[in-house]
Amino acid sequence: MVGLMTENEFVRHMPCSNCGSSDGNSLYTDGHTYCFVCHDRTGDNDVIHNRHVTKTVHLTGSAERLHKRKISEKTNKFYQIYRDGNTLRFPYYDESGILQGVKIKTKQKDFRYEGVPTDTLFGQHRFPNSGKRIVVTEGELDAASCYEAMGGWPMVSLPHGAASAKKDIQKQIPLFQGYEEIVLFFDGDDPGRKAAEEAASVLPAGKVSIARLEGFKDPSEALQADDAEAIRKAIWDAKPFRPDGLVDGKTLLEVVTTPQPPCDHEYPFKGLNKKLHGIRYGELTTFTAGTGAGKTSIMRHIATDLLQKGESVGILELEASNRRT
């Protein structure tokens, strides 16, 4: 058994200046801190934060209703979330369905892990490897809260929170390939939003949606407020993720069918208007001609006309002097 290299006691939760979490940072009796959201640490770097590793691990405690969290005994029994004294225990199974470890959470929100680390997501062993939709949350209780609101749908969670979301998601690409839709339902704070976009970038294109919860930080908070409908709405209304610059053609119907004026401005030359049908925003028109043919003169004439119509005009004359311009 590999235990703590230095014995320290948890003192209190505190904000993290590195990631902005309001209570993810933990202060210990020797003065060092460790954030369980972004994994930033200060002080003694030799401390292993409450991570006991053993070759064998057992499920202890029993499933019971979490009254404050509004999570039923049935849901906790399904996920095997057991209360053991003053702790909650969350089991982690490997891809073969064999119990490998247990994450333990105290009332002070202090975490430790017993057993062998896995590459799987929490709750993954409870659901098939293919289906219509799978929802991924930041934490175990968020997944259980979503399942409480939408029983029967696959709800899993990241094993290490938002900080390692992209890395943990990448390890389970084969699982996600089996689902038609992948909903990332992370916390509504900045780290959660950033993690969702980073994780979405490595998942199968066209399958990922990002859920946003209005009025609550996470699904657990919504369920505690008896607003399971907010959880369901966030999942049903999850927006498809698209990298910057990619546009779904279906969203352009209104743009291409809305009548547009033939031009935004007419040229101050009748012949040019007949050729080009006026000036339109978003178009680039290039004038070419030999030296001394009058390109600059035409540009200045057009610029003057636009200024008189109330438009702002930017001019970059690469050959003219400042005095001439």
mmCIF file of C-alpha atoms in Angstrom:
data_model
loop_
_atom_site.group_PDB
_atom_site.id
_atom_site.type_symbol
_atom_site.label_atom_id
_atom_site.label_comp_id
_atom_site.label_asym_id
_atom_site.label_seq_id
_atom_site.Cartn_x
_atom_site.Cartn_y
_atom_site.Cartn_z
ATOM 1 C CA MET A 1 0.000 0.000 0.000
ATOM 2 C CA VAL A 2 1.381 3.385 -0.986
ATOM 3 C CA GLY A 3 0.219 5.980 1.516
ATOM 4 C CA LEU A 4 0.753 9.660 2.123
ATOM 5 C CA MET A 5 4.383 10.708 2.083
ATOM 6 C CA THR A 6 3.517 13.470 4.533
ATOM 7 C CA GLU A 7 0.622 13.298 6.992
ATOM 8 C CA ASN A 8 -1.412 16.472 6.851
ATOM 9 C CA GLU A 9 -4.940 17.309 7.806
ATOM 10 C CA PHE A 10 -7.424 19.208 5.704
ATOM 11 C CA VAL A 11 -8.219 22.678 7.126
ATOM 12 C CA ARG A 12 -10.747 24.317 4.802
ATOM 13 C CA HIS A 13 -11.784 24.966 1.234
ATOM 14 C CA MET A 14 -10.814 28.243 -0.384
ATOM 15 C CA PRO A 15 -10.858 29.994 -3.775
ATOM 16 C CA CYS A 16 -8.210 29.099 -6.351
ATOM 17 C CA SER A 17 -6.328 32.028 -7.880
ATOM 18 C CA ASN A 18 -5.091 29.826 -10.734
ATOM 19 C CA CYS A 19 -8.403 28.613 -12.221
ATOM 20 C CA GLY A 20 -10.929 30.863 -10.479
ATOM 21 C CA SER A 21 -12.795 28.059 -8.685
ATOM 22 C CA SER A 22 -14.711 29.396 -5.697
ATOM 23 C CA ASP A 23 -14.095 26.396 -3.420
ATOM 24 C CA GLY A 24 -11.980 23.843 -5.292
ATOM 25 C CA ASN A 25 -8.741 24.801 -3.542
ATOM 26 C CA SER A 26 -7.875 23.056 -0.253
ATOM 27 C CA LEU A 27 -5.663 24.291 2.577
ATOM 28 C CA TYR A 28 -3.758 21.766 4.729
ATOM 29 C CA THR A 29 -2.218 22.006 8.177
ATOM 30 C CA ASP A 30 1.362 22.384 6.916
ATOM 31 C CA GLY A 31 0.324 25.443 4.884
ATOM 32 C CA HIS A 32 0.351 23.938 1.398
ATOM 33 C CA THR A 33 -2.671 24.152 -0.889
ATOM 34 C CA TYR A 34 -3.990 21.888 -3.621
ATOM 35 C CA CYS A 35 -6.804 22.605 -6.099
ATOM 36 C CA PHE A 36 -8.863 19.577 -7.068
ATOM 37 C CA VAL A 37 -10.238 21.454 -10.094
ATOM 38 C CA CYS A 38 -7.064 22.561 -11.919
ATOM 39 C CA HIS A 39 -4.544 20.510 -9.847
ATOM 40 C CA ASP A 40 -2.468 23.588 -9.047
ATOM 41 C CA ARG A 41 -0.459 23.255 -5.837
ATOM 42 C CA THR A 42 1.571 25.581 -3.639
ATOM 43 C CA GLY A 43 3.957 24.734 -0.848
ATOM 44 C CA ASP A 44 5.291 21.217 -0.293
ATOM 45 C CA ASN A 45 5.481 19.428 -3.664
ATOM 46 C CA ASP A 46 6.241 16.072 -2.023
ATOM 47 C CA VAL A 47 2.747 15.696 -0.637
ATOM 48 C CA ILE A 48 0.463 13.211 -2.349
ATOM 49 C CA HIS A 49 -3.031 14.515 -1.740
ATOM 50 C CA ASN A 50 -5.082 11.820 -0.103
ATOM 51 C CA ARG A 51 -4.440 9.212 -2.790
ATOM 52 C CA HIS A 52 -3.955 5.788 -1.260
ATOM 53 C CA VAL A 53 -3.268 3.080 -3.811
ATOM 54 C CA THR A 54 -4.031 -0.511 -2.891
ATOM 55 C CA LYS A 55 -4.130 -3.704 -4.936
ATOM 56 C CA THR A 56 -7.514 -4.721 -3.571
ATOM 57 C CA VAL A 57 -10.551 -2.609 -2.840
ATOM 58 C CA HIS A 58 -14.032 -3.428 -1.593
ATOM 59 C CA LEU A 59 -17.412 -1.757 -1.654
ATOM 60 C CA THR A 60 -18.383 -0.731 1.852
ATOM 61 C CA GLY A 61 -21.386 1.093 3.230
ATOM 62 C CA SER A 62 -24.831 1.063 1.652
ATOM 63 C CA ALA A 63 -26.994 3.009 -0.752
ATOM 64 C CA GLU A 64 -29.358 5.480 0.876
ATOM 65 C CA ARG A 65 -31.230 8.614 -0.108
ATOM 66 C CA LEU A 66 -29.127 11.767 -0.104
ATOM 67 C CA HIS A 67 -31.712 14.178 1.259
ATOM 68 C CA LYS A 68 -29.761 17.395 0.677
ATOM 69 C CA ARG A 69 -28.827 16.358 -2.849
ATOM 70 C CA LYS A 70 -32.367 15.079 -3.597
ATOM 71 C CA ILE A 71 -30.855 11.870 -5.020
ATOM 72 C CA SER A 72 -32.951 8.774 -4.285
ATOM 73 C CA GLU A 73 -31.806 5.499 -2.816
ATOM 74 C CA LYS A 74 -32.750 3.843 -6.120
ATOM 75 C CA THR A 75 -30.344 6.020 -8.103
ATOM 76 C CA ASN A 76 -27.538 5.567 -5.584
ATOM 77 C CA LYS A 77 -28.083 1.825 -5.626
ATOM 78 C CA PHE A 78 -27.915 1.851 -9.417
ATOM 79 C CA TYR A 79 -24.562 3.668 -9.434
ATOM 80 C CA GLN A 80 -23.411 1.933 -6.212
ATOM 81 C CA ILE A 81 -22.866 5.280 -4.529
ATOM 82 C CA TYR A 82 -22.606 4.168 -0.928
ATOM 83 C CA ARG A 83 -22.530 6.117 2.285
ATOM 84 C CA ASP A 84 -19.998 4.748 4.737
ATOM 85 C CA GLY A 85 -20.012 6.726 7.968
ATOM 86 C CA ASN A 86 -19.320 10.352 7.094
ATOM 87 C CA THR A 87 -18.070 9.570 3.606
ATOM 88 C CA LEU A 88 -19.544 8.907 0.174
ATOM 89 C CA ARG A 89 -17.893 6.235 -1.957
ATOM 90 C CA PHE A 90 -17.950 6.231 -5.761
ATOM 91 C CA PRO A 91 -16.809 2.992 -7.443
ATOM 92 C CA TYR A 92 -14.691 2.857 -10.588
ATOM 93 C CA TYR A 93 -14.713 -0.230 -12.787
ATOM 94 C CA ASP A 94 -12.467 -1.122 -15.694
ATOM 95 C CA GLU A 95 -13.814 -1.785 -19.193
ATOM 96 C CA SER A 96 -14.284 -5.456 -18.289
ATOM 97 C CA GLY A 97 -16.645 -4.518 -15.466
ATOM 98 C CA ILE A 98 -14.205 -5.389 -12.678
ATOM 99 C CA LEU A 99 -14.051 -3.082 -9.651
ATOM 100 C CA GLN A 100 -10.670 -1.356 -9.567
ATOM 101 C CA GLY A 101 -11.000 1.569 -7.189
ATOM 102 C CA VAL A 102 -13.200 3.827 -5.102
ATOM 103 C CA LYS A 103 -13.150 7.606 -4.895
ATOM 104 C CA ILE A 104 -14.025 8.743 -1.375
ATOM 105 C CA LYS A 105 -15.561 12.115 -0.569
ATOM 106 C CA THR A 106 -15.802 13.517 2.949
ATOM 107 C CA LYS A 107 -18.279 16.068 4.277
ATOM 108 C CA GLN A 108 -15.517 18.661 3.970
ATOM 109 C CA LYS A 109 -15.382 17.954 0.187
ATOM 110 C CA ASP A 110 -11.979 16.360 0.598
ATOM 111 C CA PHE A 111 -11.282 13.529 -1.857
ATOM 112 C CA ARG A 112 -9.043 10.488 -1.832
ATOM 113 C CA TYR A 113 -8.788 7.408 -3.997
ATOM 114 C CA GLU A 114 -8.331 3.789 -2.990
ATOM 115 C CA GLY A 115 -7.393 1.079 -5.435
ATOM 116 C CA VAL A 116 -5.954 1.034 -8.945
ATOM 117 C CA PRO A 117 -6.582 4.031 -11.247
ATOM 118 C CA THR A 118 -8.636 3.330 -14.380
ATOM 119 C CA ASP A 119 -9.116 5.075 -17.711
ATOM 120 C CA THR A 120 -12.880 4.716 -17.506
ATOM 121 C CA LEU A 121 -15.571 7.247 -16.683
ATOM 122 C CA PHE A 122 -17.705 7.045 -13.573
ATOM 123 C CA GLY A 123 -20.844 5.006 -14.233
ATOM 124 C CA GLN A 124 -19.547 3.736 -17.568
ATOM 125 C CA HIS A 125 -19.966 0.085 -16.531
ATOM 126 C CA ARG A 126 -23.712 0.622 -15.998
ATOM 127 C CA PHE A 127 -24.487 1.422 -19.627
ATOM 128 C CA PRO A 128 -24.046 -0.201 -23.061
ATOM 129 C CA ASN A 129 -21.234 0.742 -25.445
ATOM 130 C CA SER A 130 -23.642 2.092 -28.031
ATOM 131 C CA GLY A 131 -26.926 3.955 -28.122
ATOM 132 C CA LYS A 132 -28.715 7.152 -29.076
ATOM 133 C CA ARG A 133 -27.368 9.614 -26.501
ATOM 134 C CA ILE A 134 -24.801 9.688 -23.695
ATOM 135 C CA VAL A 135 -24.375 12.596 -21.262
ATOM 136 C CA VAL A 136 -21.017 13.430 -19.657
ATOM 137 C CA THR A 137 -20.885 15.597 -16.517
ATOM 138 C CA GLU A 138 -18.005 16.980 -14.459
ATOM 139 C CA GLY A 139 -18.662 15.059 -11.240
ATOM 140 C CA GLU A 140 -20.201 11.840 -9.977
ATOM 141 C CA LEU A 141 -23.073 13.550 -8.147
ATOM 142 C CA ASP A 142 -23.862 15.568 -11.276
ATOM 143 C CA ALA A 143 -24.215 12.329 -13.243
ATOM 144 C CA ALA A 144 -26.464 10.879 -10.536
ATOM 145 C CA SER A 145 -28.514 14.103 -10.506
ATOM 146 C CA CYS A 146 -29.029 13.880 -14.274
ATOM 147 C CA TYR A 147 -30.053 10.234 -13.947
ATOM 148 C CA GLU A 148 -32.510 11.208 -11.224
ATOM 149 C CA ALA A 149 -34.047 13.705 -13.642
ATOM 150 C CA MET A 150 -33.909 11.434 -16.707
ATOM 151 C CA GLY A 151 -33.773 7.840 -15.537
ATOM 152 C CA GLY A 152 -32.729 5.265 -18.111
ATOM 153 C CA TRP A 153 -30.491 7.540 -20.176
ATOM 154 C CA PRO A 154 -26.711 6.948 -19.993
ATOM 155 C CA MET A 155 -25.228 9.496 -17.594
ATOM 156 C CA VAL A 156 -21.491 9.298 -16.794
ATOM 157 C CA SER A 157 -18.955 11.696 -15.329
ATOM 158 C CA LEU A 158 -15.321 12.657 -15.665
ATOM 159 C CA PRO A 159 -13.033 10.971 -13.117
ATOM 160 C CA HIS A 160 -10.855 14.052 -12.542
ATOM 161 C CA GLY A 161 -13.128 17.007 -13.187
ATOM 162 C CA ALA A 162 -12.828 19.728 -15.819
ATOM 163 C CA ALA A 163 -9.054 20.120 -15.561
ATOM 164 C CA SER A 164 -8.415 16.746 -17.226
ATOM 165 C CA ALA A 165 -11.582 16.586 -19.346
ATOM 166 C CA LYS A 166 -9.909 16.475 -22.753
ATOM 167 C CA LYS A 167 -7.386 13.845 -21.657
ATOM 168 C CA ASP A 168 -10.008 11.630 -19.979
ATOM 169 C CA ILE A 169 -12.408 11.948 -22.930
ATOM 170 C CA GLN A 170 -9.683 10.934 -25.399
ATOM 171 C CA LYS A 171 -9.161 7.666 -23.547
ATOM 172 C CA GLN A 172 -12.774 6.671 -24.223
ATOM 173 C CA ILE A 173 -13.127 7.558 -27.905
ATOM 174 C CA PRO A 174 -14.180 3.964 -28.788
ATOM 175 C CA LEU A 175 -17.089 4.275 -26.323
ATOM 176 C CA PHE A 176 -18.282 7.586 -27.748
ATOM 177 C CA GLN A 177 -18.061 6.342 -31.320
ATOM 178 C CA GLY A 178 -20.891 3.968 -30.469
ATOM 179 C CA TYR A 179 -23.331 6.773 -29.626
ATOM 180 C CA GLU A 180 -25.276 8.944 -32.035
ATOM 181 C CA GLU A 181 -25.074 12.029 -29.792
ATOM 182 C CA ILE A 182 -22.632 13.023 -27.050
ATOM 183 C CA VAL A 183 -23.830 15.743 -24.669
ATOM 184 C CA LEU A 184 -21.151 17.497 -22.604
ATOM 185 C CA PHE A 185 -22.892 18.869 -19.509
ATOM 186 C CA PHE A 186 -20.123 20.622 -17.583
ATOM 187 C CA ASP A 187 -20.335 23.393 -14.995
ATOM 188 C CA GLY A 188 -21.403 26.819 -16.180
ATOM 189 C CA ASP A 189 -18.265 28.606 -14.928
ATOM 190 C CA ASP A 190 -15.369 29.599 -17.184
ATOM 191 C CA PRO A 191 -13.272 26.443 -16.497
ATOM 192 C CA GLY A 192 -16.309 24.290 -17.316
ATOM 193 C CA ARG A 193 -17.049 26.096 -20.569
ATOM 194 C CA LYS A 194 -13.417 25.951 -21.652
ATOM 195 C CA ALA A 195 -13.158 22.259 -20.765
ATOM 196 C CA ALA A 196 -16.322 21.458 -22.750
ATOM 197 C CA GLU A 197 -14.958 23.087 -25.896
ATOM 198 C CA GLU A 198 -11.571 21.393 -25.518
ATOM 199 C CA ALA A 199 -13.177 17.988 -24.968
ATOM 200 C CA ALA A 200 -15.579 18.494 -27.881
ATOM 201 C CA SER A 201 -12.654 19.134 -30.223
ATOM 202 C CA VAL A 202 -11.372 15.540 -29.863
ATOM 203 C CA LEU A 203 -14.744 13.772 -30.149
ATOM 204 C CA PRO A 204 -16.283 12.468 -33.396
ATOM 205 C CA ALA A 205 -17.295 15.394 -35.604
ATOM 206 C CA GLY A 206 -20.997 16.104 -35.845
ATOM 207 C CA LYS A 207 -21.940 14.097 -32.748
ATOM 208 C CA VAL A 208 -21.191 16.543 -29.942
ATOM 209 C CA SER A 209 -23.597 18.946 -28.247
ATOM 210 C CA ILE A 210 -22.870 21.231 -25.285
ATOM 211 C CA ALA A 211 -25.550 21.694 -22.623
ATOM 212 C CA ARG A 212 -25.936 25.005 -20.784
ATOM 213 C CA LEU A 213 -27.844 25.156 -17.517
ATOM 214 C CA GLU A 214 -29.674 28.416 -16.926
ATOM 215 C CA GLY A 215 -29.710 29.760 -13.377
ATOM 216 C CA PHE A 216 -27.596 27.017 -11.768
ATOM 217 C CA LYS A 217 -23.910 26.148 -11.563
ATOM 218 C CA ASP A 218 -24.345 22.437 -12.247
ATOM 219 C CA PRO A 219 -26.996 19.665 -12.377
ATOM 220 C CA SER A 220 -26.547 18.866 -8.678
ATOM 221 C CA GLU A 221 -27.404 22.432 -7.699
ATOM 222 C CA ALA A 222 -30.476 22.387 -9.950
ATOM 223 C CA LEU A 223 -31.769 19.148 -8.441
ATOM 224 C CA GLN A 224 -31.244 20.467 -4.904
ATOM 225 C CA ALA A 225 -33.507 23.366 -5.900
ATOM 226 C CA ASP A 226 -36.171 20.855 -7.038
ATOM 227 C CA ASP A 227 -35.720 21.959 -10.635
ATOM 228 C CA ALA A 228 -35.257 18.670 -12.466
ATOM 229 C CA GLU A 229 -36.989 20.271 -15.449
ATOM 230 C CA ALA A 230 -34.008 22.647 -15.853
ATOM 231 C CA ILE A 231 -31.736 19.608 -16.189
ATOM 232 C CA ARG A 232 -33.977 17.983 -18.781
ATOM 233 C CA LYS A 233 -34.303 21.233 -20.737
ATOM 234 C CA ALA A 234 -30.529 21.760 -20.759
ATOM 235 C CA ILE A 235 -29.984 18.276 -22.198
ATOM 236 C CA TRP A 236 -32.778 18.455 -24.766
ATOM 237 C CA ASP A 237 -31.722 21.952 -25.851
ATOM 238 C CA ALA A 238 -27.986 21.216 -25.998
ATOM 239 C CA LYS A 239 -26.412 23.091 -28.900
ATOM 240 C CA PRO A 240 -24.357 21.207 -31.524
ATOM 241 C CA PHE A 241 -20.657 21.957 -31.228
ATOM 242 C CA ARG A 242 -18.975 23.314 -34.322
ATOM 243 C CA PRO A 243 -15.382 24.521 -34.556
ATOM 244 C CA ASP A 244 -14.937 28.194 -35.386
ATOM 245 C CA GLY A 245 -15.564 28.922 -39.043
ATOM 246 C CA LEU A 246 -17.765 25.912 -39.798
ATOM 247 C CA VAL A 247 -21.385 26.705 -40.675
ATOM 248 C CA ASP A 248 -24.215 24.215 -41.013
ATOM 249 C CA GLY A 249 -25.917 24.823 -44.369
ATOM 250 C CA LYS A 250 -29.326 24.221 -42.790
ATOM 251 C CA THR A 251 -28.898 27.375 -40.725
ATOM 252 C CA LEU A 252 -28.461 29.532 -43.851
ATOM 253 C CA LEU A 253 -31.979 29.120 -45.268
ATOM 254 C CA GLU A 254 -33.211 32.459 -43.944
ATOM 255 C CA VAL A 255 -30.040 34.219 -45.075
ATOM 256 C CA VAL A 256 -30.253 33.040 -48.677
ATOM 257 C CA THR A 257 -34.031 33.424 -49.040
ATOM 258 C CA THR A 258 -34.355 36.935 -47.570
ATOM 259 C CA PRO A 259 -34.552 39.506 -50.435
ATOM 260 C CA GLN A 260 -31.562 41.814 -50.588
ATOM 261 C CA PRO A 261 -31.200 45.210 -52.296
ATOM 262 C CA PRO A 262 -29.198 45.076 -55.563
ATOM 263 C CA CYS A 263 -26.432 47.111 -53.951
ATOM 264 C CA ASP A 264 -25.566 49.134 -50.864
ATOM 265 C CA HIS A 265 -24.192 52.101 -52.830
ATOM 266 C CA GLU A 266 -23.963 53.056 -56.474
ATOM 267 C CA TYR A 267 -20.665 54.005 -58.080
ATOM 268 C CA PRO A 268 -20.355 57.650 -59.119
ATOM 269 C CA PHE A 269 -19.867 56.384 -62.704
ATOM 270 C CA LYS A 270 -22.784 55.263 -64.877
ATOM 271 C CA GLY A 271 -20.716 52.833 -66.932
ATOM 272 C CA LEU A 272 -19.174 51.218 -63.842
ATOM 273 C CA ASN A 273 -22.602 50.721 -62.304
ATOM 274 C CA LYS A 274 -23.789 49.018 -65.465
ATOM 275 C CA LYS A 275 -20.819 46.630 -65.315
ATOM 276 C CA LEU A 276 -20.691 45.887 -61.555
ATOM 277 C CA HIS A 277 -24.270 46.674 -60.446
ATOM 278 C CA GLY A 278 -23.073 48.827 -57.579
ATOM 279 C CA ILE A 279 -21.084 48.380 -54.374
ATOM 280 C CA ARG A 280 -22.060 45.634 -51.900
ATOM 281 C CA TYR A 281 -20.757 45.109 -48.363
ATOM 282 C CA GLY A 282 -18.604 42.019 -47.979
ATOM 283 C CA GLU A 283 -17.341 42.042 -51.568
ATOM 284 C CA LEU A 284 -13.821 42.848 -52.754
ATOM 285 C CA THR A 285 -13.424 44.652 -56.085
ATOM 286 C CA THR A 286 -9.965 44.884 -57.640
ATOM 287 C CA PHE A 287 -9.033 47.573 -60.168
ATOM 288 C CA THR A 288 -6.013 46.872 -62.347
ATOM 289 C CA ALA A 289 -4.433 48.951 -65.074
ATOM 290 C CA GLY A 290 -1.072 50.129 -66.310
ATOM 291 C CA THR A 291 0.996 52.825 -64.698
ATOM 292 C CA GLY A 292 -0.551 56.266 -65.036
ATOM 293 C CA ALA A 293 -3.921 54.969 -66.198
ATOM 294 C CA GLY A 294 -5.751 56.663 -63.327
ATOM 295 C CA LYS A 295 -6.348 53.905 -60.736
ATOM 296 C CA THR A 296 -5.574 56.197 -57.814
ATOM 297 C CA SER A 297 -7.746 58.968 -59.214
ATOM 298 C CA ILE A 298 -10.728 56.621 -59.533
ATOM 299 C CA MET A 299 -10.208 55.312 -55.978
ATOM 300 C CA ARG A 300 -10.111 58.844 -54.592
ATOM 301 C CA HIS A 301 -13.228 59.782 -56.517
ATOM 302 C CA ILE A 302 -15.099 56.727 -55.162
ATOM 303 C CA ALA A 303 -13.832 57.411 -51.636
ATOM 304 C CA THR A 304 -14.964 61.036 -51.794
ATOM 305 C CA ASP A 305 -18.409 59.985 -53.028
ATOM 306 C CA LEU A 306 -18.789 57.462 -50.177
ATOM 307 C CA LEU A 307 -17.680 60.057 -47.598
ATOM 308 C CA GLN A 308 -20.311 62.457 -48.903
ATOM 309 C CA LYS A 309 -22.907 59.691 -48.408
ATOM 310 C CA GLY A 310 -21.922 59.381 -44.748
ATOM 311 C CA GLU A 311 -19.743 56.254 -44.952
ATOM 312 C CA SER A 312 -16.385 55.818 -43.231
ATOM 313 C CA VAL A 313 -13.545 55.080 -45.634
ATOM 314 C CA GLY A 314 -10.110 53.620 -44.898
ATOM 315 C CA ILE A 315 -7.335 54.332 -47.408
ATOM 316 C CA LEU A 316 -3.924 52.657 -47.589
ATOM 317 C CA GLU A 317 -1.842 54.299 -50.316
ATOM 318 C CA LEU A 318 1.383 52.364 -50.369
ATOM 319 C CA GLU A 319 3.145 54.578 -52.927
ATOM 320 C CA ALA A 320 1.816 58.055 -52.206
ATOM 321 C CA SER A 321 3.452 60.365 -49.689
ATOM 322 C CA ASN A 322 1.620 61.483 -46.586
ATOM 323 C CA ARG A 323 1.450 65.015 -48.017
ATOM 324 C CA ARG A 324 -0.073 63.786 -51.283
ATOM 325 C CA THR A 325 -2.612 61.599 -49.450
#
